[in-house]
Amino acid sequence: CQVLDRCLGGGLDAHGITELAGCGGVGKTQLALQLMLQAQLPPDHGGLGGGAVYMHTKPLGGMSDRLQELAVNFEARHRGLGASVSGLLDNCHIIRIPSAEFFAETLARDLPGHLQQAKVRLVVVDSICGLHRGTDENDTLKRSAHLHDQATRL
């Protein structure tokens, strides 16, 4: 999106970590879902030429339905590039992350395979802070160390 690219001074960094923050309901998940589809476009059409992994820490709710709706609209706009709803959804890998420990295991064990076999070019974590909410982990240094380790693996 050219407007978003202008607001961000050229777009999101394709080789780094970008944090989206904001109040609930402002569109962070919506943007992430759109980016998962956009990533599948060829680089010369604003994409990354690969699939996406969406790791989420909260119940899906209507997220799968929203992704389906977005894929239908995306296909209509990019059919000339070979976009199809089934192909788009096949390249979106969704993983439920119930705990910080499971997240660490997924980063170490599963994500490398997705990056190689499924040609994943975008990884979305919604939300990394959600992994630490409601835990008895009151030690700020320990929580910060976990977050640093997870960010390093990403």
mmCIF file of C-alpha atoms in Angstrom:
data_model
loop_
_atom_site.group_PDB
_atom_site.id
_atom_site.type_symbol
_atom_site.label_atom_id
_atom_site.label_comp_id
_atom_site.label_asym_id
_atom_site.label_seq_id
_atom_site.Cartn_x
_atom_site.Cartn_y
_atom_site.Cartn_z
ATOM 1 C CA CYS A 1 0.000 0.000 0.000
ATOM 2 C CA GLN A 2 1.595 3.226 -1.145
ATOM 3 C CA VAL A 3 -0.029 5.295 1.607
ATOM 4 C CA LEU A 4 1.313 2.978 4.316
ATOM 5 C CA ASP A 5 4.731 2.917 2.644
ATOM 6 C CA ARG A 6 4.831 6.738 2.710
ATOM 7 C CA CYS A 7 3.779 6.824 6.384
ATOM 8 C CA LEU A 8 6.523 4.357 7.267
ATOM 9 C CA GLY A 9 9.195 6.075 5.201
ATOM 10 C CA GLY A 10 9.395 3.382 2.542
ATOM 11 C CA GLY A 11 7.528 0.431 4.047
ATOM 12 C CA LEU A 12 8.278 -2.317 6.525
ATOM 13 C CA ASP A 13 11.812 -3.660 6.821
ATOM 14 C CA ALA A 14 11.769 -7.016 5.040
ATOM 15 C CA HIS A 15 14.919 -8.167 6.836
ATOM 16 C CA GLY A 16 14.160 -7.210 10.400
ATOM 17 C CA ILE A 17 11.603 -7.167 13.170
ATOM 18 C CA THR A 18 8.749 -4.690 13.143
ATOM 19 C CA GLU A 19 6.544 -4.244 16.195
ATOM 20 C CA LEU A 20 2.952 -3.110 15.739
ATOM 21 C CA ALA A 21 1.462 -1.666 18.902
ATOM 22 C CA GLY A 22 -1.878 -0.118 19.687
ATOM 23 C CA CYS A 23 -5.133 -0.457 21.524
ATOM 24 C CA GLY A 24 -7.373 -3.424 20.883
ATOM 25 C CA GLY A 25 -9.492 -3.143 17.751
ATOM 26 C CA VAL A 26 -7.318 -0.667 15.837
ATOM 27 C CA GLY A 27 -6.403 -3.157 13.094
ATOM 28 C CA LYS A 28 -3.082 -4.755 14.054
ATOM 29 C CA THR A 29 -4.299 -8.280 13.266
ATOM 30 C CA GLN A 30 -6.051 -7.084 10.112
ATOM 31 C CA LEU A 31 -2.806 -5.533 8.876
ATOM 32 C CA ALA A 32 -0.878 -8.702 9.731
ATOM 33 C CA LEU A 33 -3.343 -10.837 7.743
ATOM 34 C CA GLN A 34 -3.076 -8.520 4.757
ATOM 35 C CA LEU A 35 0.719 -8.645 4.956
ATOM 36 C CA MET A 36 0.576 -12.467 4.924
ATOM 37 C CA LEU A 37 -1.166 -12.301 1.545
ATOM 38 C CA GLN A 38 0.968 -9.448 0.218
ATOM 39 C CA ALA A 39 4.145 -11.381 1.055
ATOM 40 C CA GLN A 40 3.151 -13.990 -1.523
ATOM 41 C CA LEU A 41 3.370 -11.577 -4.440
ATOM 42 C CA PRO A 42 6.570 -11.537 -6.491
ATOM 43 C CA PRO A 43 9.112 -8.971 -5.274
ATOM 44 C CA ASP A 44 8.645 -6.863 -8.404
ATOM 45 C CA HIS A 45 4.974 -6.473 -7.432
ATOM 46 C CA GLY A 46 5.610 -5.442 -3.815
ATOM 47 C CA GLY A 47 5.741 -8.903 -2.254
ATOM 48 C CA LEU A 48 8.404 -11.180 -0.851
ATOM 49 C CA GLY A 49 7.831 -14.153 -3.151
ATOM 50 C CA GLY A 50 6.941 -16.607 -0.391
ATOM 51 C CA GLY A 51 4.517 -17.747 2.254
ATOM 52 C CA ALA A 52 3.876 -16.659 5.810
ATOM 53 C CA VAL A 53 3.638 -18.138 9.298
ATOM 54 C CA TYR A 54 1.143 -16.642 11.737
ATOM 55 C CA MET A 55 1.803 -17.591 15.358
ATOM 56 C CA HIS A 56 -0.990 -16.485 17.665
ATOM 57 C CA THR A 57 -1.358 -16.535 21.420
ATOM 58 C CA LYS A 58 -5.070 -15.920 21.706
ATOM 59 C CA PRO A 59 -8.119 -17.811 20.416
ATOM 60 C CA LEU A 60 -8.620 -17.421 16.686
ATOM 61 C CA GLY A 61 -12.150 -16.044 16.964
ATOM 62 C CA GLY A 62 -13.119 -15.022 13.424
ATOM 63 C CA MET A 63 -9.534 -14.672 12.235
ATOM 64 C CA SER A 64 -9.751 -17.624 9.825
ATOM 65 C CA ASP A 65 -12.922 -16.194 8.307
ATOM 66 C CA ARG A 66 -11.262 -12.783 7.938
ATOM 67 C CA LEU A 67 -8.244 -14.333 6.237
ATOM 68 C CA GLN A 68 -10.574 -16.188 3.849
ATOM 69 C CA GLU A 69 -12.435 -12.948 2.997
ATOM 70 C CA LEU A 70 -9.182 -11.086 2.460
ATOM 71 C CA ALA A 71 -7.909 -13.895 0.219
ATOM 72 C CA VAL A 72 -11.038 -13.668 -1.954
ATOM 73 C CA ASN A 73 -10.522 -9.916 -2.428
ATOM 74 C CA PHE A 74 -6.771 -10.360 -2.911
ATOM 75 C CA GLU A 75 -7.354 -12.984 -5.610
ATOM 76 C CA ALA A 76 -9.680 -10.625 -7.478
ATOM 77 C CA ARG A 77 -6.999 -7.899 -7.494
ATOM 78 C CA HIS A 78 -4.049 -10.174 -8.333
ATOM 79 C CA ARG A 79 -5.528 -12.940 -10.481
ATOM 80 C CA GLY A 80 -3.251 -11.830 -13.341
ATOM 81 C CA LEU A 81 -0.266 -12.812 -11.193
ATOM 82 C CA GLY A 82 -1.670 -16.295 -10.574
ATOM 83 C CA ALA A 83 -3.254 -15.596 -7.186
ATOM 84 C CA SER A 84 -5.950 -18.071 -6.129
ATOM 85 C CA VAL A 85 -7.759 -18.328 -2.825
ATOM 86 C CA SER A 86 -6.660 -21.923 -2.262
ATOM 87 C CA GLY A 87 -3.047 -21.173 -3.157
ATOM 88 C CA LEU A 88 -2.973 -18.089 -0.949
ATOM 89 C CA LEU A 89 -4.410 -19.933 2.041
ATOM 90 C CA ASP A 90 -2.090 -22.919 1.497
ATOM 91 C CA ASN A 91 0.849 -20.533 1.891
ATOM 92 C CA CYS A 92 -0.454 -19.149 5.208
ATOM 93 C CA HIS A 93 0.661 -21.423 8.036
ATOM 94 C CA ILE A 94 -1.173 -20.796 11.312
ATOM 95 C CA ILE A 95 0.267 -22.051 14.595
ATOM 96 C CA ARG A 96 -1.412 -21.677 18.013
ATOM 97 C CA ILE A 97 1.134 -20.718 20.699
ATOM 98 C CA PRO A 98 -0.304 -21.435 24.177
ATOM 99 C CA SER A 99 2.802 -20.622 26.246
ATOM 100 C CA ALA A 100 6.230 -19.007 26.190
ATOM 101 C CA GLU A 101 7.818 -22.466 26.432
ATOM 102 C CA PHE A 102 5.867 -23.735 23.414
ATOM 103 C CA PHE A 103 6.861 -20.591 21.518
ATOM 104 C CA ALA A 104 10.557 -21.221 22.239
ATOM 105 C CA GLU A 105 10.190 -24.846 21.088
ATOM 106 C CA THR A 106 8.388 -23.758 17.918
ATOM 107 C CA LEU A 107 11.103 -21.217 17.100
ATOM 108 C CA ALA A 108 13.816 -23.839 17.569
ATOM 109 C CA ARG A 109 12.101 -26.907 16.111
ATOM 110 C CA ASP A 110 9.330 -25.987 13.644
ATOM 111 C CA LEU A 111 10.060 -22.551 12.232
ATOM 112 C CA PRO A 112 13.332 -23.502 10.470
ATOM 113 C CA GLY A 113 11.461 -26.179 8.492
ATOM 114 C CA HIS A 114 8.769 -23.714 7.449
ATOM 115 C CA LEU A 115 11.408 -21.243 6.340
ATOM 116 C CA GLN A 116 13.065 -23.846 4.114
ATOM 117 C CA GLN A 117 10.306 -26.175 2.917
ATOM 118 C CA ALA A 118 7.407 -23.748 2.624
ATOM 119 C CA LYS A 119 9.512 -20.812 1.420
ATOM 120 C CA VAL A 120 8.204 -18.671 4.245
ATOM 121 C CA ARG A 121 9.284 -15.041 3.970
ATOM 122 C CA LEU A 122 7.138 -13.477 6.697
ATOM 123 C CA VAL A 123 6.658 -14.487 10.327
ATOM 124 C CA VAL A 124 3.908 -12.849 12.386
ATOM 125 C CA VAL A 125 3.677 -13.240 16.163
ATOM 126 C CA ASP A 126 0.356 -12.027 17.594
ATOM 127 C CA SER A 127 1.212 -11.228 20.363
ATOM 128 C CA ILE A 128 4.574 -11.920 21.933
ATOM 129 C CA CYS A 129 3.590 -9.918 25.030
ATOM 130 C CA GLY A 130 0.482 -12.067 25.317
ATOM 131 C CA LEU A 131 2.742 -14.989 26.184
ATOM 132 C CA HIS A 132 3.693 -13.288 29.436
ATOM 133 C CA ARG A 133 0.321 -11.857 30.472
ATOM 134 C CA GLY A 134 -1.344 -13.596 33.363
ATOM 135 C CA THR A 135 1.762 -15.528 34.367
ATOM 136 C CA ASP A 136 3.340 -15.437 37.766
ATOM 137 C CA GLU A 137 6.573 -14.311 36.136
ATOM 138 C CA ASN A 138 7.010 -11.126 38.127
ATOM 139 C CA ASP A 139 10.749 -10.979 37.619
ATOM 140 C CA THR A 140 11.204 -8.262 35.007
ATOM 141 C CA LEU A 141 14.779 -9.317 34.286
ATOM 142 C CA LYS A 142 13.732 -12.920 33.650
ATOM 143 C CA ARG A 143 10.869 -11.852 31.372
ATOM 144 C CA SER A 144 13.183 -9.468 29.508
ATOM 145 C CA ALA A 145 15.720 -12.262 29.051
ATOM 146 C CA HIS A 146 12.995 -14.522 27.582
ATOM 147 C CA LEU A 147 11.860 -11.784 25.203
ATOM 148 C CA HIS A 148 15.451 -11.084 24.154
ATOM 149 C CA ASP A 149 16.066 -14.785 23.480
ATOM 150 C CA GLN A 150 12.886 -15.058 21.421
ATOM 151 C CA ALA A 151 13.701 -11.938 19.421
ATOM 152 C CA THR A 152 17.189 -13.251 18.738
ATOM 153 C CA ARG A 153 15.777 -16.500 17.364
ATOM 154 C CA LEU A 154 13.446 -14.571 15.083
#
